[in-house]
XYZ file of C-alpha atoms in Angstrom:
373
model
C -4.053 -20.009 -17.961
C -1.727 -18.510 -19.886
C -1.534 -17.716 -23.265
C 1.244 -18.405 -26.322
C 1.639 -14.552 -27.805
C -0.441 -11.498 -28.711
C -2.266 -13.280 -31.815
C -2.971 -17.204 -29.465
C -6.925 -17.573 -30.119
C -8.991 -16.563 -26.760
C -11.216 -18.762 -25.023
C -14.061 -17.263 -26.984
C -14.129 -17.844 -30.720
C -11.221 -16.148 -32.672
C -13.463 -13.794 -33.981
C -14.449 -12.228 -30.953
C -12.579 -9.333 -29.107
C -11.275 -10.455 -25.643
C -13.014 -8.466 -22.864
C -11.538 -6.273 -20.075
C -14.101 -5.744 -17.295
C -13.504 -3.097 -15.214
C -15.275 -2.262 -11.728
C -13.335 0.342 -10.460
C -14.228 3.366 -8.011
C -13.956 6.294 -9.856
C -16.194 7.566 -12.723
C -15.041 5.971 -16.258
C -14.176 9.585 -17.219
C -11.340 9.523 -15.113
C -9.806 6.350 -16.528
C -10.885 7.293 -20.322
C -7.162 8.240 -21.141
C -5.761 4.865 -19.561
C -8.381 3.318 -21.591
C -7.656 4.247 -24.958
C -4.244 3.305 -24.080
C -5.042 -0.103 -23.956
C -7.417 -0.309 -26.663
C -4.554 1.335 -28.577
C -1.624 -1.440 -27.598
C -4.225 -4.459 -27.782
C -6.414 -4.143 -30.985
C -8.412 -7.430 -30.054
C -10.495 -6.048 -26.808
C -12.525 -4.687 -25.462
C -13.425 -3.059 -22.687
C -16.925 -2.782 -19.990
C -16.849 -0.349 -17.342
C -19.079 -0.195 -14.000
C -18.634 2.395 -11.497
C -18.671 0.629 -8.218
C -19.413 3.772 -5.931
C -18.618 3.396 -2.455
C -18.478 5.641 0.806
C -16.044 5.407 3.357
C -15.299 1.399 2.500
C -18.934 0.613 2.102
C -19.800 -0.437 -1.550
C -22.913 0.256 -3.154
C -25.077 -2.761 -4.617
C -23.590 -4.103 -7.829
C -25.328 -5.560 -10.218
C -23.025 -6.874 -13.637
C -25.234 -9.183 -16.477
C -23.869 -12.181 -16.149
C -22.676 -13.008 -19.630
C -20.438 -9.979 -19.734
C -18.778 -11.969 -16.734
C -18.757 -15.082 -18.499
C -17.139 -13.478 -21.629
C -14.347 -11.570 -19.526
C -11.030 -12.148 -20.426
C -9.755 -10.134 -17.479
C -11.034 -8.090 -14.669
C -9.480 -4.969 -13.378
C -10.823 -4.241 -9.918
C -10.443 -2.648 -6.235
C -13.171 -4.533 -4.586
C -15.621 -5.517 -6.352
C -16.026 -9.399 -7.322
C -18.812 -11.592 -8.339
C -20.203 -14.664 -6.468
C -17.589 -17.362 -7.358
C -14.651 -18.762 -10.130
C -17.717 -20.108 -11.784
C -18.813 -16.969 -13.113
C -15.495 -16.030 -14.615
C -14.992 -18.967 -16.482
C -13.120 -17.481 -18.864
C -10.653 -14.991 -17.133
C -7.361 -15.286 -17.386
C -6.278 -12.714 -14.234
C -8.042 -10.153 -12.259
C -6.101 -7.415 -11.790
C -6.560 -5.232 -8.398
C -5.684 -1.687 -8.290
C -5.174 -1.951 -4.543
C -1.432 -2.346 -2.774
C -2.959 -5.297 -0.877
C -5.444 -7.806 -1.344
C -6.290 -8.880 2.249
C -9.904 -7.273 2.144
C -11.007 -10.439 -0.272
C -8.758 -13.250 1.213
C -11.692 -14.757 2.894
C -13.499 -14.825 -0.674
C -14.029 -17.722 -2.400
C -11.757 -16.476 -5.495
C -9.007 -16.213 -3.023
C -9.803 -19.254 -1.648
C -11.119 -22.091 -3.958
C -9.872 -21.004 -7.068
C -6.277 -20.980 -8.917
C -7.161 -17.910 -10.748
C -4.049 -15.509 -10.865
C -4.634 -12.198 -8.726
C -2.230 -9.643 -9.345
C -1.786 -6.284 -7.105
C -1.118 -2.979 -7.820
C 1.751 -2.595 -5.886
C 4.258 -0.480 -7.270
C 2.056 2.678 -7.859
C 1.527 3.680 -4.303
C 5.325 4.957 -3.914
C 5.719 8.183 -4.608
C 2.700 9.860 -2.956
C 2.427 7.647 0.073
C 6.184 8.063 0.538
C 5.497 12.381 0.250
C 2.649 11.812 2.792
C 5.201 10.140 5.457
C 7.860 12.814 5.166
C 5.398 15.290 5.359
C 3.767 13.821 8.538
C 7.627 13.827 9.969
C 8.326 17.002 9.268
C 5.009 18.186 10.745
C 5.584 16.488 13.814
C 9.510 17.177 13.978
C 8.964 20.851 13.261
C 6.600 20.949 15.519
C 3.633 22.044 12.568
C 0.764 21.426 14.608
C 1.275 23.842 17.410
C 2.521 26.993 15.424
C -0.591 26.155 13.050
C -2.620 26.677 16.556
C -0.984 29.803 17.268
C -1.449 31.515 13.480
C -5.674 30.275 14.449
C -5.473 31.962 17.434
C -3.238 34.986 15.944
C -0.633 34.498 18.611
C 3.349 34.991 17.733
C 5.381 32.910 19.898
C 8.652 32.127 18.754
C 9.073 29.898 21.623
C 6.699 27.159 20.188
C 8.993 26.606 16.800
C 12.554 26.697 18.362
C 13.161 23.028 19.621
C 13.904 21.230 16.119
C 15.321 18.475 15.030
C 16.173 18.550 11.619
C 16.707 14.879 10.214
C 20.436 14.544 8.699
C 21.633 11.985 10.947
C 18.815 10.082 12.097
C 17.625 6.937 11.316
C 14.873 5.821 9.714
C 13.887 2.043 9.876
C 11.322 0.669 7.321
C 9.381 -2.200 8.217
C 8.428 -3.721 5.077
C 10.818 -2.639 2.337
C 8.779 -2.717 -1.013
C 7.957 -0.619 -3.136
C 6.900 2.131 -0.349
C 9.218 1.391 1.723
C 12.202 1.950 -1.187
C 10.433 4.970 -2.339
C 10.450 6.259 1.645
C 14.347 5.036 1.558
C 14.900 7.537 -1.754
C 13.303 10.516 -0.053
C 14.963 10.162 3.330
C 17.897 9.360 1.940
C 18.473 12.669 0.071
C 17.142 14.305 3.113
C 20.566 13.071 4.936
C 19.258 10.252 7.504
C 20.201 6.790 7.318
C 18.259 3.929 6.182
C 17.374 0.740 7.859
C 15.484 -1.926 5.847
C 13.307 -5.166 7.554
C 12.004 -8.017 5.203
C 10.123 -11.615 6.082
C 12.534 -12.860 4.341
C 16.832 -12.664 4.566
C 18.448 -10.497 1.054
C 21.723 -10.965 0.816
C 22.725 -11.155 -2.656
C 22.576 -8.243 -4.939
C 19.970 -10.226 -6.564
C 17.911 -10.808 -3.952
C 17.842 -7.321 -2.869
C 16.194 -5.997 -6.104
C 12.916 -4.747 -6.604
C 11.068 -6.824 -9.134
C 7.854 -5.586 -8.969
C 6.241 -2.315 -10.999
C 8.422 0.650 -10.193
C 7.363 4.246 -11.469
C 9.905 5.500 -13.496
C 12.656 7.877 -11.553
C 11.208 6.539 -7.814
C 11.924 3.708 -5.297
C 15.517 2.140 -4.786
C 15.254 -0.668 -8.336
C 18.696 -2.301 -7.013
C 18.060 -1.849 -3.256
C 21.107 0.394 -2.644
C 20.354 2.731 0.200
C 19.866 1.085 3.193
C 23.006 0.822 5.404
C 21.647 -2.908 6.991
C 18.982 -5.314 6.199
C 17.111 -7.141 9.225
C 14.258 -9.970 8.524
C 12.367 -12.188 9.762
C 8.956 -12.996 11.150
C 9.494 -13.522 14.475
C 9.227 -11.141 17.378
C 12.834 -12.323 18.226
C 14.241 -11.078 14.700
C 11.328 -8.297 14.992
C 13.270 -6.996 18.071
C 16.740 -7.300 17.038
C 15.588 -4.372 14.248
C 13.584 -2.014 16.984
C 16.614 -2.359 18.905
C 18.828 0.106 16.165
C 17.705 3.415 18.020
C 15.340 4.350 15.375
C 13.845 8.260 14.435
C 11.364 7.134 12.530
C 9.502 3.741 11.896
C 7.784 3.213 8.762
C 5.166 0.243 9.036
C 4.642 -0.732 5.448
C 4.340 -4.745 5.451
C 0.940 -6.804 4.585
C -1.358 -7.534 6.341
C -0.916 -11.530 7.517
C -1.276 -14.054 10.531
C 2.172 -12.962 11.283
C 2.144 -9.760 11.113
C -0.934 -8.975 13.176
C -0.191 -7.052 16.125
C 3.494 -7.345 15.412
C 4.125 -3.923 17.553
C 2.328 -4.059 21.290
C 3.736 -3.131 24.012
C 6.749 -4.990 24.598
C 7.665 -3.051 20.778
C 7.205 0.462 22.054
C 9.486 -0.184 25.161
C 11.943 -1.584 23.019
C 11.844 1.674 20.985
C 11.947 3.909 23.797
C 15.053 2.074 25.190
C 16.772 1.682 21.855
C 16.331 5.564 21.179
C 14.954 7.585 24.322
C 14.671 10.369 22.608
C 11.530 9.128 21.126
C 10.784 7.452 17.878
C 8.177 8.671 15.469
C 5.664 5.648 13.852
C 3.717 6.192 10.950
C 1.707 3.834 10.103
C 0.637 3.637 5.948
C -0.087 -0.318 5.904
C -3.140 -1.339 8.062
C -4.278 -1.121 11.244
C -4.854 -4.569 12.810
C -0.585 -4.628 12.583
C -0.480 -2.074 15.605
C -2.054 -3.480 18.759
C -3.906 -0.314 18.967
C -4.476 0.221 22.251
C -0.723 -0.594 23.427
C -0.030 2.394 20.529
C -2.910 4.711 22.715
C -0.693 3.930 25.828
C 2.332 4.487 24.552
C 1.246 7.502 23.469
C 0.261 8.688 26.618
C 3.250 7.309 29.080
C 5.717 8.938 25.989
C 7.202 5.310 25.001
C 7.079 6.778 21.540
C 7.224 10.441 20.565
C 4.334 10.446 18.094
C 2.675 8.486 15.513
C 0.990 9.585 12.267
C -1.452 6.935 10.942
C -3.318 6.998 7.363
C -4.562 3.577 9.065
C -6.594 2.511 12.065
C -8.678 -0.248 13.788
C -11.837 -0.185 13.229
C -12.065 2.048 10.306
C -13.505 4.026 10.057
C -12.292 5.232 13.811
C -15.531 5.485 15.978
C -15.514 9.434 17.338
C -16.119 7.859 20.904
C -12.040 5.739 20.383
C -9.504 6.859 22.851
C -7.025 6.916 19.679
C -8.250 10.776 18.279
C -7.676 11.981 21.589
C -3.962 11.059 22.483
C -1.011 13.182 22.618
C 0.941 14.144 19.636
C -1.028 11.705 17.393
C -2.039 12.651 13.358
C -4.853 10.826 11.719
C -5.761 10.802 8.731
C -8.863 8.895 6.673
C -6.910 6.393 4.801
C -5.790 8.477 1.647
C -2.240 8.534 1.389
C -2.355 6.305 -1.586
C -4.492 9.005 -3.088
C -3.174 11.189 -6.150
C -4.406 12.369 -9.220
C -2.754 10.169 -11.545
C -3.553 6.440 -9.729
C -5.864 5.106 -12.220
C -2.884 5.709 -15.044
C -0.613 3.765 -12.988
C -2.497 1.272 -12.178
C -4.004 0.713 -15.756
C 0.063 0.684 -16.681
C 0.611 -2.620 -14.342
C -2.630 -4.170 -16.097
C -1.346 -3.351 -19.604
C 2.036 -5.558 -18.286
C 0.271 -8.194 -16.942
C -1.581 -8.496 -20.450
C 1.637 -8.581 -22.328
C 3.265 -11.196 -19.814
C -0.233 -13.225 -19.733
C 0.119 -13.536 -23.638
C 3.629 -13.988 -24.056
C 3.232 -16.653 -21.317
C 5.997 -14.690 -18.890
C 5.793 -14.615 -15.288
C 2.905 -11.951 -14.081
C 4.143 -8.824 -12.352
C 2.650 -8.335 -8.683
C 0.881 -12.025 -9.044
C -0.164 -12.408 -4.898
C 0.949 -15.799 -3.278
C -2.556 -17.163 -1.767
C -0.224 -19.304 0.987
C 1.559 -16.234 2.031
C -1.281 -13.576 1.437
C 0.236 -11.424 -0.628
């Protein structure tokens, strides 16, 4: 499906311009800058924009004609996708603007079709990584209660004094792409040492580089700062990691077969032995990977010292769940990819993946449909 260079003939006649479809969830407004960007670097498209509102992960009815389908070249999407391959018969990649792509890996795109999916990942870094230093620091500096106090106009010095500042400690990332190396940077210059767990073993320089989209200035490009690499995908090689009396856990891996439920129980004791002081789990991946009521127990029997979670299961989190109500828990509505600049980023790994699609070069982010992601 790929093509020869900028000026290789479309599908369509030669005449025509090649059409970007885009059904994102924002308002075109906000992508209008992105946009003339890429009608800037690729003088032969086009480009078709639909709005697909949504509320809370529900999506409101679509409705695209189909011959703009039929004539798109490529889609740019978060969720939205029509029936079958059929009606795309021309596209050449659909690009998602999500980190994942496990919400359509029952569709029959993912499924029965060889059409190349490519991810945003890369563009989630730098905010996501801000949101799980600042949920650390919150719980470490113990945020929550002295916020109470300034509500209730009570001074009690007592309530800030027991702090533990984070040279030192350890933080192990579970899942070390482009989050987790942008995580690694920040905690890193903060002092504490880095721990890095991958499915698979990277022991060559090579094989510890980042060779997916990487904002400019972020992440760790030659994977440099952790101190030891762990993999694996067993709970064996799972433990052998929880085991390195751990601060803080990062969960940042995909969503898979494997990886579902890969912390229960049997995890958080592990922790808790490993480091009783307590370790700290934020969660910025999904929720289905934490057994979620084992992470409700351990909450309350103080296996683990907190958790901060931008994730959940169900979501969204019925009020009547146990999980709002633990101790020294921080939830928050799935938005720590969020920041004011996403659809620019994102629009960036499309414009690459056009480039590489024409100059027939391997496409960034392209998701492996055997390994689901």
């Amino acid at each position: 499906m790929m093509g020869g260079g900028p000026d290789t003939p479309s599908k369509q006649s030669s005449g025509d311009k090649q059409l970007v479809l885009c059904t994102l969830p924002f308002p075109e407004e906000k992508a209008a800058k992105s946009i003339d960007a890429l009608k800037e670097e690729f003088k032969d498209v086009e480009v078709e924009y639909f709005y697909t509102q949504h509320e809370n992960g529900k999506i409101k009815p679509l409705e695209i004609p189909r011959e703009l389908l039929a004539r798109a070249s490529y889609q740019a999407t978060l969720f939205w996708l029509p029936e079958n391959a059929e009606a795309l018969p021309n596209v050449n990649l659909i690009q998602f603007f999500s980190a994942g792509t496990n919400h359509v890996a029952q569709h029959p795109i993912y499924t029965d079709s060889k059409i190349p999916l490519c991810s945003a990942n890369g563009v989630h870094g730098p905010q996501i990584a801000e949101w799980v230093i600042m949920m650390e620091l919150v719980h470490s500096h113990h945020f929550p209660k002295l916020y109470d106090l300034q509500k209730g106009k009570t001074w009690s010095q007592k309530a800030g004094m027991d702090v533990r500042d984070r040279v030192g400690k350890r933080v192990g990332i579970l899942g070390y792409g482009s989050i987790g190396r942008q995580v690694a940077r920040v905690a890193n210059a903060m002092g504490m040492d880095v721990l890095a767990y991958t499915a698979s073993p990277r022991k060559s320089p090579e094989t510890k580089r980042d060779h997916g989209y990487i904002v400019p200035g972020t992440g760790d490009p030659d994977g440099s700062f952790p101190s030891a690499w762990y993999s694996g995908t067993s709970k064996e090689e799972l433990h052998e990691f929880l085991k390195q009396e751990i601060d803080l856990l990062v969960i940042a891996v995909p969503l898979t077969k494997t990886t579902t439920h890969f912390l229960s129980t049997d995890e958080f004791k592990l922790l808790h032995a490993s480091n009783p002081r307590g370790t700290y789990v934020a969660n910025i991946a999904r929720g289905q990977i934490i057994d979620q009521p084992a992470l409700v127990e351990a909450l309350h029997t103080g296996l683990i010292s907190g958790a901060a979670l931008d994730v959940t299961d169900p979501e969204p989190l019925p009020a009547d769940n146990p999980l709002w109500t633990a101790p020294n828990v921080l939830i928050t509505p799935h938005i720590s990819g969020s920041t004011d600049v996403y659809a620019e980023r994102a629009f960036e790994v499309l414009r690459e993946n056009m480039r590489r699609q024409r100059g027939g070069k391997k496409l960034v982010n392209e998701v492996d449909r055997d390994r689901g992601y």
